Short mmCIF file of C-alpha atoms in Angstrom, two decimals:
data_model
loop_
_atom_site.label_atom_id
_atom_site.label_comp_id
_atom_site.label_asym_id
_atom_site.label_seq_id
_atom_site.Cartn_x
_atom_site.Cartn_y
_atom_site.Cartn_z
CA UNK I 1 98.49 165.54 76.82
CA UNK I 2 96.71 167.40 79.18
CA UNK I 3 97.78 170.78 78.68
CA UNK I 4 97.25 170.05 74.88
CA UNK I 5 100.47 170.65 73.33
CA UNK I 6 101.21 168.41 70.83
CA UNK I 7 104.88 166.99 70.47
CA UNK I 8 105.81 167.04 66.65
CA UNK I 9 105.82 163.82 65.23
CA UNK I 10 104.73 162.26 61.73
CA UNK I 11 102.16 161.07 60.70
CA UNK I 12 102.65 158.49 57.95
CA UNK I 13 99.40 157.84 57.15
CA UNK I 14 98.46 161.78 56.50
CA UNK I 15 102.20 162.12 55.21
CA UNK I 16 102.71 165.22 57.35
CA UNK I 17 104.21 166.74 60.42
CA UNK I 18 101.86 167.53 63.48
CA UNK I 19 103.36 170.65 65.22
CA UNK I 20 103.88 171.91 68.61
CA UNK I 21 100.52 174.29 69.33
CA UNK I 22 98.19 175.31 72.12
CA UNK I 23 94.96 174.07 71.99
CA UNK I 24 92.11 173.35 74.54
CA UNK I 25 91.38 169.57 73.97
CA UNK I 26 88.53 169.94 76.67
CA UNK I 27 86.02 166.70 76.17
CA UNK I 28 82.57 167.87 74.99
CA UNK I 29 79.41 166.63 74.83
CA UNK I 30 77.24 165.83 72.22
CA UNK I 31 73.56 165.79 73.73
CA UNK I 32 70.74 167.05 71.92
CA UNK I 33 69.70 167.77 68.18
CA UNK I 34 70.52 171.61 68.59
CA UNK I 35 74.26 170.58 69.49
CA UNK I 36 76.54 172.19 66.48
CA UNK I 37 79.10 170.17 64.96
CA UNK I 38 82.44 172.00 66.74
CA UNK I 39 85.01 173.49 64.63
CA UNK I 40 87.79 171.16 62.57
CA UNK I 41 91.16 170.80 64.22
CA UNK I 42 93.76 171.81 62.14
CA UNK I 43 96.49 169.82 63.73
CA UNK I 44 94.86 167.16 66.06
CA UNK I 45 92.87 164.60 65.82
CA UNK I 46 89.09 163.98 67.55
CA UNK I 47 87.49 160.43 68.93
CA UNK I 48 83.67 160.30 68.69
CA UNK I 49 82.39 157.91 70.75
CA UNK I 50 80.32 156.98 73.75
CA UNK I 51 82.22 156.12 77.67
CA UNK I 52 80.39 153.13 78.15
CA UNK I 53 81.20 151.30 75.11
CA UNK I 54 84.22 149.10 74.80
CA UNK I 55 84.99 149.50 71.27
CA UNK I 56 85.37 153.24 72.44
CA UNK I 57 87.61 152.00 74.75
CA UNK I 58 89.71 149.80 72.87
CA UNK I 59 90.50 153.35 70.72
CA UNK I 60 90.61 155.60 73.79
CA UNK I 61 93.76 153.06 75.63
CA UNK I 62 95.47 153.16 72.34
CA UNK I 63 96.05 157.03 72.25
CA UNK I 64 96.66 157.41 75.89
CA UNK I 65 99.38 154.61 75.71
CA UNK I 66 100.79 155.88 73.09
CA UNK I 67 100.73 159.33 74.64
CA UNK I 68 99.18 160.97 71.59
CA UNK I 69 96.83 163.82 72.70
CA UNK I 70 93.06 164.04 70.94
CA UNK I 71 89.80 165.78 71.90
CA UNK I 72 87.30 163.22 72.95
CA UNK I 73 83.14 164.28 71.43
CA UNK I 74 81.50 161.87 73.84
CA UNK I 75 78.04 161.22 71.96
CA UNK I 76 74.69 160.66 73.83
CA UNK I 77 72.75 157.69 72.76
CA UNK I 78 69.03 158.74 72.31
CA UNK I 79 69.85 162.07 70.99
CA UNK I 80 72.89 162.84 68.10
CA UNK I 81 72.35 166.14 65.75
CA UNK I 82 71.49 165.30 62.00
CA UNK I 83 74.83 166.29 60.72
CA UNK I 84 76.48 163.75 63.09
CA UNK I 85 74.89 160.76 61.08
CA UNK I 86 75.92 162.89 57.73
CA UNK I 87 79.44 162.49 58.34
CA UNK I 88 80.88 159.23 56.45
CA UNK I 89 80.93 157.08 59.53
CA UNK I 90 77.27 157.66 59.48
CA UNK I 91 76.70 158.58 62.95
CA UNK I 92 78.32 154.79 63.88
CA UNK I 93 80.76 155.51 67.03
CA UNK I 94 83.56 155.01 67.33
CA UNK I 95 84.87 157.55 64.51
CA UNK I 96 88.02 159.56 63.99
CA UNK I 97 88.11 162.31 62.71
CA UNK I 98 91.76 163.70 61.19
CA UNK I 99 92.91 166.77 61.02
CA UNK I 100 90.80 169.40 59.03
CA UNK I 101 88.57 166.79 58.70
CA UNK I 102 90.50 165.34 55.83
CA UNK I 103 89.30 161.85 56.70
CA UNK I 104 87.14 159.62 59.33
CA UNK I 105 87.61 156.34 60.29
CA UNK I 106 85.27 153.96 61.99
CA UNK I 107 85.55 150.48 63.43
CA UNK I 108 87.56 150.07 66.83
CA UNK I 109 90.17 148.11 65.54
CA UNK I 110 90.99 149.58 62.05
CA UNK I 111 91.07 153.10 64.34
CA UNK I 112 93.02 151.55 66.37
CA UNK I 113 95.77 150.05 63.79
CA UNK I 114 95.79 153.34 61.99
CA UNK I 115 97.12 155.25 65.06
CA UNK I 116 99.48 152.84 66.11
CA UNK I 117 101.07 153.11 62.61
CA UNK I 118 100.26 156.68 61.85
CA UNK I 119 102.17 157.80 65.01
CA UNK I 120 105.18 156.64 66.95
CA UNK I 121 104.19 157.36 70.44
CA UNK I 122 105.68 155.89 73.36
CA UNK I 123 105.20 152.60 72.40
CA UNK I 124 104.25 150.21 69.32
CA UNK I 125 100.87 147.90 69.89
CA UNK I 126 101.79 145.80 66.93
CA UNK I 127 105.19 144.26 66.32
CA UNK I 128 107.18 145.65 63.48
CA UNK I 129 109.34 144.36 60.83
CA UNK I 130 109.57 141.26 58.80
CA UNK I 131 111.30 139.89 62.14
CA UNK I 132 108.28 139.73 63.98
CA UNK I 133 105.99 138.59 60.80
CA UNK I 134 104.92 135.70 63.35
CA UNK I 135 104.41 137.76 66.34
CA UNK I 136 101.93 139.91 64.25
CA UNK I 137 100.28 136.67 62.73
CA UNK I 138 99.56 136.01 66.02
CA UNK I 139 98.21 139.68 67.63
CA UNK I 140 95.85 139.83 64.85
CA UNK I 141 94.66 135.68 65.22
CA UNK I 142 93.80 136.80 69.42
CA UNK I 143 92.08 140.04 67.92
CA UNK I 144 90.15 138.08 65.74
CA UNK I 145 88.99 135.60 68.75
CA UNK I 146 88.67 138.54 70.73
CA UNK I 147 85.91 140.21 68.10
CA UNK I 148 84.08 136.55 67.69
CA UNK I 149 83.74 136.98 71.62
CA UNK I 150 81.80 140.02 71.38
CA UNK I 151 78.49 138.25 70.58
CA UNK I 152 78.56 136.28 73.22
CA UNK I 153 79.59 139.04 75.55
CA UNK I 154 76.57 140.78 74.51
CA UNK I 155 73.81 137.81 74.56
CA UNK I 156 74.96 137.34 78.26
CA UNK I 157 75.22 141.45 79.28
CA UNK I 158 72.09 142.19 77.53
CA UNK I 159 69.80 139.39 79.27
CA UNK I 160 71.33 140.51 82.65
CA UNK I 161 72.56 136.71 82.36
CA UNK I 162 69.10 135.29 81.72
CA UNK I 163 70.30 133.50 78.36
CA UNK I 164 71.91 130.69 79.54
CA UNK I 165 73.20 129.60 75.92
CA UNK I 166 74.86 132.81 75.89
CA UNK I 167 76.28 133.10 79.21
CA UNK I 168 77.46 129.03 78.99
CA UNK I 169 79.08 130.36 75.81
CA UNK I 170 81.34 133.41 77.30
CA UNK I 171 82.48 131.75 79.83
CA UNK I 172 83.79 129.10 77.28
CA UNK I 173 85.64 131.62 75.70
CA UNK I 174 86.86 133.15 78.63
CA UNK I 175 88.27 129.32 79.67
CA UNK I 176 90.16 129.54 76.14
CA UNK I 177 91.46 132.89 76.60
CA UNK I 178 93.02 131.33 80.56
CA UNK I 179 94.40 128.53 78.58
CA UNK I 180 96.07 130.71 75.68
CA UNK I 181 97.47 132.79 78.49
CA UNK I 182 98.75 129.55 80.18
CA UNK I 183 100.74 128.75 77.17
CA UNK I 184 102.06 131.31 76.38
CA UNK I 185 103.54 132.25 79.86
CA UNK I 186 104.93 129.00 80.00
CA UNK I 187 108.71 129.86 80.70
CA UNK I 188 108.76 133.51 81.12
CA UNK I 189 107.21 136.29 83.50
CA UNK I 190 105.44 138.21 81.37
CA UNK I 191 101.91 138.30 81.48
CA UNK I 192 100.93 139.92 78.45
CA UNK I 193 99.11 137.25 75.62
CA UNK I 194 102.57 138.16 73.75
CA UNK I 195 105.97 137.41 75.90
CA UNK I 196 106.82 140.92 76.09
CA UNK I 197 106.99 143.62 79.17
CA UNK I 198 104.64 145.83 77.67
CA UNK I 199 100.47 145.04 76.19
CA UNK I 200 99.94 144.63 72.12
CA UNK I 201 96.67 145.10 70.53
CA UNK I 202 95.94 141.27 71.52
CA UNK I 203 95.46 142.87 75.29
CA UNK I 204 93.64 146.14 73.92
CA UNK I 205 91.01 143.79 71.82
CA UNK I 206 90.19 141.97 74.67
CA UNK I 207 90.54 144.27 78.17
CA UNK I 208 87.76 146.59 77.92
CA UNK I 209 85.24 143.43 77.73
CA UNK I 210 86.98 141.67 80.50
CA UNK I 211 86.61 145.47 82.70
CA UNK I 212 82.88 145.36 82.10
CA UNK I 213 82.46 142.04 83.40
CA UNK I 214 84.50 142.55 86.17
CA UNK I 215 82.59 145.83 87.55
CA UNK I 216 79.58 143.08 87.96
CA UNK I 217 80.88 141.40 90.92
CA UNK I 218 78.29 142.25 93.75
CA UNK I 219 76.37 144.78 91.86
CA UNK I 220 72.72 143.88 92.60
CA UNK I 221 71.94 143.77 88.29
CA UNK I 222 74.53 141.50 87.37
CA UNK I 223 76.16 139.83 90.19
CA UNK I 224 74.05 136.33 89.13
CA UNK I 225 76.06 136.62 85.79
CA UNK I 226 79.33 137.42 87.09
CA UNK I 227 78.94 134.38 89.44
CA UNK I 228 77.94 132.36 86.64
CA UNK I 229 81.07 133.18 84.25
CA UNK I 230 83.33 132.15 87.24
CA UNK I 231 86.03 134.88 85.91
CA UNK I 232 87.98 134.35 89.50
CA UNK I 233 88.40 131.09 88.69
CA UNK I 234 91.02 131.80 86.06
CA UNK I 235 93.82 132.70 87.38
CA UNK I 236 95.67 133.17 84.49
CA UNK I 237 93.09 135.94 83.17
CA UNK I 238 93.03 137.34 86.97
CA UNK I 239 96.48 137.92 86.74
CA UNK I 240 96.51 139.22 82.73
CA UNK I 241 93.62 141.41 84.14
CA UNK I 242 95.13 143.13 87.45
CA UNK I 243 98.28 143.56 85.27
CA UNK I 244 96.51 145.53 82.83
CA UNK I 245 94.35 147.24 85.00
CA UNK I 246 97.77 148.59 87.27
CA UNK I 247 99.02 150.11 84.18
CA UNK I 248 98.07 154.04 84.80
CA UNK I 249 97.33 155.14 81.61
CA UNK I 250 94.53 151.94 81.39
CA UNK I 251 93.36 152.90 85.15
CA UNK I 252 92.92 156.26 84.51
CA UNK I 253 91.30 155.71 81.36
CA UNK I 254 89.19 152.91 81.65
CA UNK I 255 85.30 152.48 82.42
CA UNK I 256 84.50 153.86 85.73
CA UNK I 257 81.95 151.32 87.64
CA UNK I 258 79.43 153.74 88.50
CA UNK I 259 79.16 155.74 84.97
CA UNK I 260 78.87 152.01 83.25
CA UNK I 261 76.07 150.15 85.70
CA UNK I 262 73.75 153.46 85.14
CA UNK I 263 73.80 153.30 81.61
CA UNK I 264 73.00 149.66 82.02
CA UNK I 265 70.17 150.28 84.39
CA UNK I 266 69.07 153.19 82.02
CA UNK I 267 69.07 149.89 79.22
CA UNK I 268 67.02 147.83 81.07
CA UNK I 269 64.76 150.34 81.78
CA UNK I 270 64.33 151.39 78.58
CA UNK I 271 64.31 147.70 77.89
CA UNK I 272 61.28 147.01 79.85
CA UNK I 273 59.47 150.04 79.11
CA UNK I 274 59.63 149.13 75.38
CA UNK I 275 58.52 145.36 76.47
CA UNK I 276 54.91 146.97 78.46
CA UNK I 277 54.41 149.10 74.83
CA UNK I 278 54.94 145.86 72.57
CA UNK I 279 52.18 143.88 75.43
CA UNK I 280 49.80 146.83 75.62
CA UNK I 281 49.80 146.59 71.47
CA UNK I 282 51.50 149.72 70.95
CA UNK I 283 54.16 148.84 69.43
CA UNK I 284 55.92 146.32 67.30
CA UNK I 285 59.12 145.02 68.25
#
């Protein structure tokens, strides 16, 4: 992928074949208003999105463990150019964007679905075939309890840990999550949430949460909160997590510490910035 040559394959969804070409698949970044929307690719795909958020991410690990090669538009929060928010995803991130800009997608999941059935890659993330009708009843039932988990995730990251209610209520889910593990693994060595050697999109939906909360142990904003969750105190997540995170294509893709505690110091920040307008009375929150 790096050298951006694209193996042929076909893609079902766009019904055609993607050939072999040369291509620089550099990342670029989308800062300012002035920034002009770059080119269409006529025979790859592009991910806009943003590197600290985990719906990104959930995307992002699909392609690379699938090996399929993409250009990555990494957006800038404060600042997007008016025709980003004119495309049909309506400046919501993540998006794909197909080839000759034929299509976008949004939503992390449905992105991520699409790819895994649009291309064969290396691997599948969701079983296939009326075989494993079951197996696929049961990805989807984790990525659905993975996706309720998100609002609790972000009560608890955004108050730094403050909201009790919401931090009480993550680590409840996280005990669930241990427990499914548990149960699963009971009886074979595998320590995926399916009994197979390799993750499924029941790992993808939930890892890039897990990551973030991870990165807090000792950090001086959000050590309190990683205490409080007691993550370590699961081994069956600790050992779903360091499984994951050993896989290369998830370590060399994942959130790195630093980048994602300064964009959550630059939240807070802005955070209580907009808290001292609101109490001076110049603005309504």
């Amino acid at each position: 992928a790096e050298d951006g040559i694209r193996d042929v394959e076909r893609s079902r969804g766009l019904g055609d074949v993607y050939k072999r070409q040369m291509i620089d698949l550099s990342e670029l970044q989308l800062k300012g208003d002035k920034f002009i929307q770059p080119p269409a690719l006529t025979n790859n795909i592009r991910l806009y999105g943003h590197h600290g958020c985990p719906y990104n991410e959930r995307v992002k690990l699909t392609l690379y463990l699938k090996h399929i090669p993409f250009q990555f538009v990494a957006c800038d929060f404060p600042s997007r150019p008016p025709w980003f928010y004119a495309l049909p995803s309506s400046g919501r991130v993540p998006a794909l964007e197909l080839p000759n800009r034929s299509a976008y997608l949004y939503e992390s999941l449905a992105i991520a679905q699409y790819v895994d059935e649009a291309f064969d890659g290396v691997m599948q993330l969701m079983p296939r075939g009326p075989e494993n009708n079951i197996l696929r009843a049961k990805v989807r039932a984790l990525m659905g309890r993975a996706e309720s988990m998100t609002s609790n995730f972000y009560k608890a990251v955004k108050s730094f840990g403050d909201d009790k209610e919401g931090t009480e209520a993550l680590r409840k889910d996280f005990v669930a999550f241990d427990q499914t593990l548990a149960d699963n693994q009971k009886g074979n060595k595998n320590p995926f949430f399916l009994d197979q050697a390799a993750p499924s999109f029941a790992d993808i939906a939930l890892f890039p949460h897990t990551r973030r909360l991870m990165i807090f142990e000792g950090t001086a904003l959000c050590d309190n909160l990683f205490k409080a969750l007691k993550l370590k105190e699961l081994p069956n997540l600790m050992k779903w997590f360091n499984t994951m995170i050993s896989i290369k294509e998830v370590a060399d893709n994942t959130v790195k510490p630093e980048l994602f505690m300064a964009f959550l110091q630059r939240y807070k920040e802005t955070k209580q910035f907009l808290f001292t307008l609101q109490k001076l009375s110049l603005i309504h929150i």
